[in-house]
Amino acid sequence: MEQFFSEWGEWTWWIIAVTLAALELMVPGVLLIWLAGAAAAVGLITLAIPMAWQWEVTLFALLSLVSAYAGYRWSNRPGEVSDNPTLNRRGQSYVGKVFVVAEAIENGRGKVRVGDTLWQAAGPDAEAGASVRVTGVEGTVLTVEPQ
């Protein structure tokens, strides 16, 4: 390890930072960029304050922990409200809307037309062509009631 740091000198941390940043581009996740930032910070610090490689590694470990935690806190801000809370829950966006029964609801099951798609529906019996309001969603089945 000592040989590695002595051969590369002050470039060691810059090489590590660039390598980690490049790996971040190839590997899914958002961890290596924070480690790359810590390596770059150690590179800057060692330019100003020469220190033994053991202290450089210790500083890198501490800065890695701090930057990874800061990145985690920054990306998981509590109370952040989405502008489209039903984006990945398509059925939830239909609650409260009125649709037309495409296939009669008999024995609690049928289909309603939502745009150009037919959705399974559960609710009281209704003839084809009747209007129903969506009151809930269970998986891919819309729970409906007569309009």
PDB file of C-alpha atoms in Angstrom:
ATOM      1  CA  MET A   1       0.000   0.000   0.000  1.00  0.00           C
ATOM      2  CA  GLU A   2       2.800   2.360   0.892  1.00  0.00           C
ATOM      3  CA  GLN A   3       4.455   1.636  -2.451  1.00  0.00           C
ATOM      4  CA  PHE A   4       1.214   2.483  -4.270  1.00  0.00           C
ATOM      5  CA  PHE A   5       0.957   5.875  -2.569  1.00  0.00           C
ATOM      6  CA  SER A   6       4.654   6.653  -2.975  1.00  0.00           C
ATOM      7  CA  GLU A   7       4.707   5.800  -6.699  1.00  0.00           C
ATOM      8  CA  TRP A   8       1.661   7.860  -7.638  1.00  0.00           C
ATOM      9  CA  GLY A   9       2.266  10.651  -5.143  1.00  0.00           C
ATOM     10  CA  GLU A  10      -0.272  13.473  -5.125  1.00  0.00           C
ATOM     11  CA  TRP A  11      -2.038  12.005  -8.157  1.00  0.00           C
ATOM     12  CA  THR A  12      -3.236   8.955  -6.205  1.00  0.00           C
ATOM     13  CA  TRP A  13      -6.440  10.516  -4.911  1.00  0.00           C
ATOM     14  CA  TRP A  14      -7.259  12.147  -8.245  1.00  0.00           C
ATOM     15  CA  ILE A  15      -6.920   8.784  -9.996  1.00  0.00           C
ATOM     16  CA  ILE A  16      -9.121   7.154  -7.366  1.00  0.00           C
ATOM     17  CA  ALA A  17     -11.703   9.960  -7.713  1.00  0.00           C
ATOM     18  CA  VAL A  18     -11.863   9.682 -11.514  1.00  0.00           C
ATOM     19  CA  THR A  19     -12.025   5.881 -11.341  1.00  0.00           C
ATOM     20  CA  LEU A  20     -14.899   5.962  -8.844  1.00  0.00           C
ATOM     21  CA  ALA A  21     -16.763   8.590 -10.884  1.00  0.00           C
ATOM     22  CA  ALA A  22     -16.350   6.460 -14.026  1.00  0.00           C
ATOM     23  CA  LEU A  23     -17.602   3.384 -12.173  1.00  0.00           C
ATOM     24  CA  GLU A  24     -20.638   5.381 -11.032  1.00  0.00           C
ATOM     25  CA  LEU A  25     -21.547   5.835 -14.690  1.00  0.00           C
ATOM     26  CA  MET A  26     -21.364   2.071 -15.322  1.00  0.00           C
ATOM     27  CA  VAL A  27     -22.856   0.674 -12.105  1.00  0.00           C
ATOM     28  CA  PRO A  28     -26.435   1.473 -11.089  1.00  0.00           C
ATOM     29  CA  GLY A  29     -26.841   3.228  -7.780  1.00  0.00           C
ATOM     30  CA  VAL A  30     -25.743   6.510  -6.317  1.00  0.00           C
ATOM     31  CA  LEU A  31     -22.959   5.642  -3.911  1.00  0.00           C
ATOM     32  CA  LEU A  32     -19.692   5.771  -5.798  1.00  0.00           C
ATOM     33  CA  ILE A  33     -20.115   9.439  -6.719  1.00  0.00           C
ATOM     34  CA  TRP A  34     -20.016  10.344  -3.029  1.00  0.00           C
ATOM     35  CA  LEU A  35     -16.859   8.281  -2.577  1.00  0.00           C
ATOM     36  CA  ALA A  36     -15.375   9.985  -5.644  1.00  0.00           C
ATOM     37  CA  GLY A  37     -16.123  13.334  -4.033  1.00  0.00           C
ATOM     38  CA  ALA A  38     -14.392  12.202  -0.847  1.00  0.00           C
ATOM     39  CA  ALA A  39     -11.337  11.089  -2.841  1.00  0.00           C
ATOM     40  CA  ALA A  40     -11.230  14.448  -4.648  1.00  0.00           C
ATOM     41  CA  ALA A  41     -11.484  16.257  -1.303  1.00  0.00           C
ATOM     42  CA  VAL A  42      -8.568  14.229   0.050  1.00  0.00           C
ATOM     43  CA  GLY A  43      -6.661  15.100  -3.130  1.00  0.00           C
ATOM     44  CA  LEU A  44      -7.257  18.800  -2.520  1.00  0.00           C
ATOM     45  CA  ILE A  45      -6.325  18.562   1.143  1.00  0.00           C
ATOM     46  CA  THR A  46      -3.089  16.665   0.426  1.00  0.00           C
ATOM     47  CA  LEU A  47      -2.061  19.361  -2.036  1.00  0.00           C
ATOM     48  CA  ALA A  48      -2.196  21.892   0.785  1.00  0.00           C
ATOM     49  CA  ILE A  49      -1.153  19.703   3.726  1.00  0.00           C
ATOM     50  CA  PRO A  50       1.271  16.849   3.059  1.00  0.00           C
ATOM     51  CA  MET A  51       0.574  13.856   5.288  1.00  0.00           C
ATOM     52  CA  ALA A  52       1.419  10.187   5.683  1.00  0.00           C
ATOM     53  CA  TRP A  53      -0.564   7.768   3.551  1.00  0.00           C
ATOM     54  CA  GLN A  54      -2.160   6.229   6.667  1.00  0.00           C
ATOM     55  CA  TRP A  55      -3.688   9.614   7.546  1.00  0.00           C
ATOM     56  CA  GLU A  56      -4.815  10.074   3.939  1.00  0.00           C
ATOM     57  CA  VAL A  57      -6.646   6.736   4.018  1.00  0.00           C
ATOM     58  CA  THR A  58      -8.189   7.578   7.394  1.00  0.00           C
ATOM     59  CA  LEU A  59      -9.307  10.962   6.089  1.00  0.00           C
ATOM     60  CA  PHE A  60     -10.759   9.301   2.994  1.00  0.00           C
ATOM     61  CA  ALA A  61     -12.707   6.836   5.160  1.00  0.00           C
ATOM     62  CA  LEU A  62     -14.132   9.623   7.320  1.00  0.00           C
ATOM     63  CA  LEU A  63     -15.006  11.845   4.356  1.00  0.00           C
ATOM     64  CA  SER A  64     -16.578   8.854   2.581  1.00  0.00           C
ATOM     65  CA  LEU A  65     -18.862   8.203   5.527  1.00  0.00           C
ATOM     66  CA  VAL A  66     -19.800  11.867   5.845  1.00  0.00           C
ATOM     67  CA  SER A  67     -20.428  12.354   2.118  1.00  0.00           C
ATOM     68  CA  ALA A  68     -22.392   9.100   1.745  1.00  0.00           C
ATOM     69  CA  TYR A  69     -24.593  10.019   4.709  1.00  0.00           C
ATOM     70  CA  ALA A  70     -25.084  13.561   3.383  1.00  0.00           C
ATOM     71  CA  GLY A  71     -26.022  12.137  -0.021  1.00  0.00           C
ATOM     72  CA  TYR A  72     -28.493   9.761   1.573  1.00  0.00           C
ATOM     73  CA  ARG A  73     -30.114  12.559   3.578  1.00  0.00           C
ATOM     74  CA  TRP A  74     -30.215  14.844   0.540  1.00  0.00           C
ATOM     75  CA  SER A  75     -31.861  12.232  -1.695  1.00  0.00           C
ATOM     76  CA  ASN A  76     -34.397  11.114   0.936  1.00  0.00           C
ATOM     77  CA  ARG A  77     -35.740  14.423   2.170  1.00  0.00           C
ATOM     78  CA  PRO A  78     -38.730  13.860   4.460  1.00  0.00           C
ATOM     79  CA  GLY A  79     -41.946  15.612   3.643  1.00  0.00           C
ATOM     80  CA  GLU A  80     -41.138  16.035  -0.033  1.00  0.00           C
ATOM     81  CA  VAL A  81     -44.448  15.955  -1.887  1.00  0.00           C
ATOM     82  CA  SER A  82     -44.636  14.625  -5.419  1.00  0.00           C
ATOM     83  CA  ASP A  83     -46.368  16.718  -8.063  1.00  0.00           C
ATOM     84  CA  ASN A  84     -47.834  13.476  -9.438  1.00  0.00           C
ATOM     85  CA  PRO A  85     -48.393  11.080  -6.506  1.00  0.00           C
ATOM     86  CA  THR A  86     -50.267   8.475  -8.597  1.00  0.00           C
ATOM     87  CA  LEU A  87     -47.647   8.283 -11.364  1.00  0.00           C
ATOM     88  CA  ASN A  88     -46.816   4.605 -10.829  1.00  0.00           C
ATOM     89  CA  ARG A  89     -50.265   3.677  -9.511  1.00  0.00           C
ATOM     90  CA  ARG A  90     -52.425   4.173 -12.583  1.00  0.00           C
ATOM     91  CA  GLY A  91     -55.572   2.743 -11.001  1.00  0.00           C
ATOM     92  CA  GLN A  92     -55.421   5.228  -8.100  1.00  0.00           C
ATOM     93  CA  SER A  93     -55.662   8.105 -10.570  1.00  0.00           C
ATOM     94  CA  TYR A  94     -59.112   6.837 -11.612  1.00  0.00           C
ATOM     95  CA  VAL A  95     -60.680   6.988  -8.132  1.00  0.00           C
ATOM     96  CA  GLY A  96     -63.598   9.414  -8.195  1.00  0.00           C
ATOM     97  CA  LYS A  97     -63.929   9.416 -11.992  1.00  0.00           C
ATOM     98  CA  VAL A  98     -66.961   8.214 -13.917  1.00  0.00           C
ATOM     99  CA  PHE A  99     -66.682   5.594 -16.670  1.00  0.00           C
ATOM    100  CA  VAL A 100     -69.048   3.576 -18.844  1.00  0.00           C
ATOM    101  CA  VAL A 101     -69.636  -0.131 -18.299  1.00  0.00           C
ATOM    102  CA  ALA A 102     -68.365  -1.964 -21.403  1.00  0.00           C
ATOM    103  CA  GLU A 103     -69.293  -5.505 -20.352  1.00  0.00           C
ATOM    104  CA  ALA A 104     -72.184  -5.867 -17.919  1.00  0.00           C
ATOM    105  CA  ILE A 105     -71.243  -6.244 -14.281  1.00  0.00           C
ATOM    106  CA  GLU A 106     -72.863  -9.516 -13.225  1.00  0.00           C
ATOM    107  CA  ASN A 107     -72.269 -11.325  -9.939  1.00  0.00           C
ATOM    108  CA  GLY A 108     -69.972  -8.499  -8.905  1.00  0.00           C
ATOM    109  CA  ARG A 109     -67.618  -8.674 -11.936  1.00  0.00           C
ATOM    110  CA  GLY A 110     -67.502  -6.921 -15.292  1.00  0.00           C
ATOM    111  CA  LYS A 111     -65.497  -4.443 -17.336  1.00  0.00           C
ATOM    112  CA  VAL A 112     -65.453  -0.675 -17.728  1.00  0.00           C
ATOM    113  CA  ARG A 113     -63.990   1.340 -20.578  1.00  0.00           C
ATOM    114  CA  VAL A 114     -61.179   3.688 -19.518  1.00  0.00           C
ATOM    115  CA  GLY A 115     -60.078   5.593 -22.596  1.00  0.00           C
ATOM    116  CA  ASP A 116     -59.303   2.890 -25.168  1.00  0.00           C
ATOM    117  CA  THR A 117     -58.704   0.181 -22.540  1.00  0.00           C
ATOM    118  CA  LEU A 118     -60.986  -2.221 -20.718  1.00  0.00           C
ATOM    119  CA  TRP A 119     -60.427  -2.573 -16.974  1.00  0.00           C
ATOM    120  CA  GLN A 120     -61.822  -5.294 -14.733  1.00  0.00           C
ATOM    121  CA  ALA A 121     -64.498  -3.881 -12.458  1.00  0.00           C
ATOM    122  CA  ALA A 122     -66.053  -5.110  -9.228  1.00  0.00           C
ATOM    123  CA  GLY A 123     -69.271  -3.785  -7.761  1.00  0.00           C
ATOM    124  CA  PRO A 124     -73.061  -3.983  -7.865  1.00  0.00           C
ATOM    125  CA  ASP A 125     -74.640  -5.403 -11.018  1.00  0.00           C
ATOM    126  CA  ALA A 126     -74.899  -2.882 -13.876  1.00  0.00           C
ATOM    127  CA  GLU A 127     -75.886  -3.142 -17.524  1.00  0.00           C
ATOM    128  CA  ALA A 128     -73.491  -2.353 -20.384  1.00  0.00           C
ATOM    129  CA  GLY A 129     -73.651   1.374 -21.136  1.00  0.00           C
ATOM    130  CA  ALA A 130     -74.390   2.380 -17.533  1.00  0.00           C
ATOM    131  CA  SER A 131     -72.230   5.023 -15.860  1.00  0.00           C
ATOM    132  CA  VAL A 132     -70.278   4.022 -12.764  1.00  0.00           C
ATOM    133  CA  ARG A 133     -67.961   5.914 -10.429  1.00  0.00           C
ATOM    134  CA  VAL A 134     -64.660   4.373  -9.304  1.00  0.00           C
ATOM    135  CA  THR A 135     -64.465   4.208  -5.505  1.00  0.00           C
ATOM    136  CA  GLY A 136     -61.274   2.184  -5.076  1.00  0.00           C
ATOM    137  CA  VAL A 137     -58.670  -0.060  -6.629  1.00  0.00           C
ATOM    138  CA  GLU A 138     -57.489  -3.552  -5.700  1.00  0.00           C
ATOM    139  CA  GLY A 139     -54.549  -4.493  -7.907  1.00  0.00           C
ATOM    140  CA  THR A 140     -55.881  -4.169 -11.458  1.00  0.00           C
ATOM    141  CA  VAL A 141     -59.559  -4.295 -10.503  1.00  0.00           C
ATOM    142  CA  LEU A 142     -61.503  -1.049 -10.166  1.00  0.00           C
ATOM    143  CA  THR A 143     -64.157  -1.018  -7.439  1.00  0.00           C
ATOM    144  CA  VAL A 144     -67.197   0.826  -8.791  1.00  0.00           C
ATOM    145  CA  GLU A 145     -70.648   2.014  -7.728  1.00  0.00           C
ATOM    146  CA  PRO A 146     -73.592   3.180  -9.846  1.00  0.00           C
ATOM    147  CA  GLN A 147     -73.530   6.851 -10.844  1.00  0.00           C
TER     148      GLN A 147
END
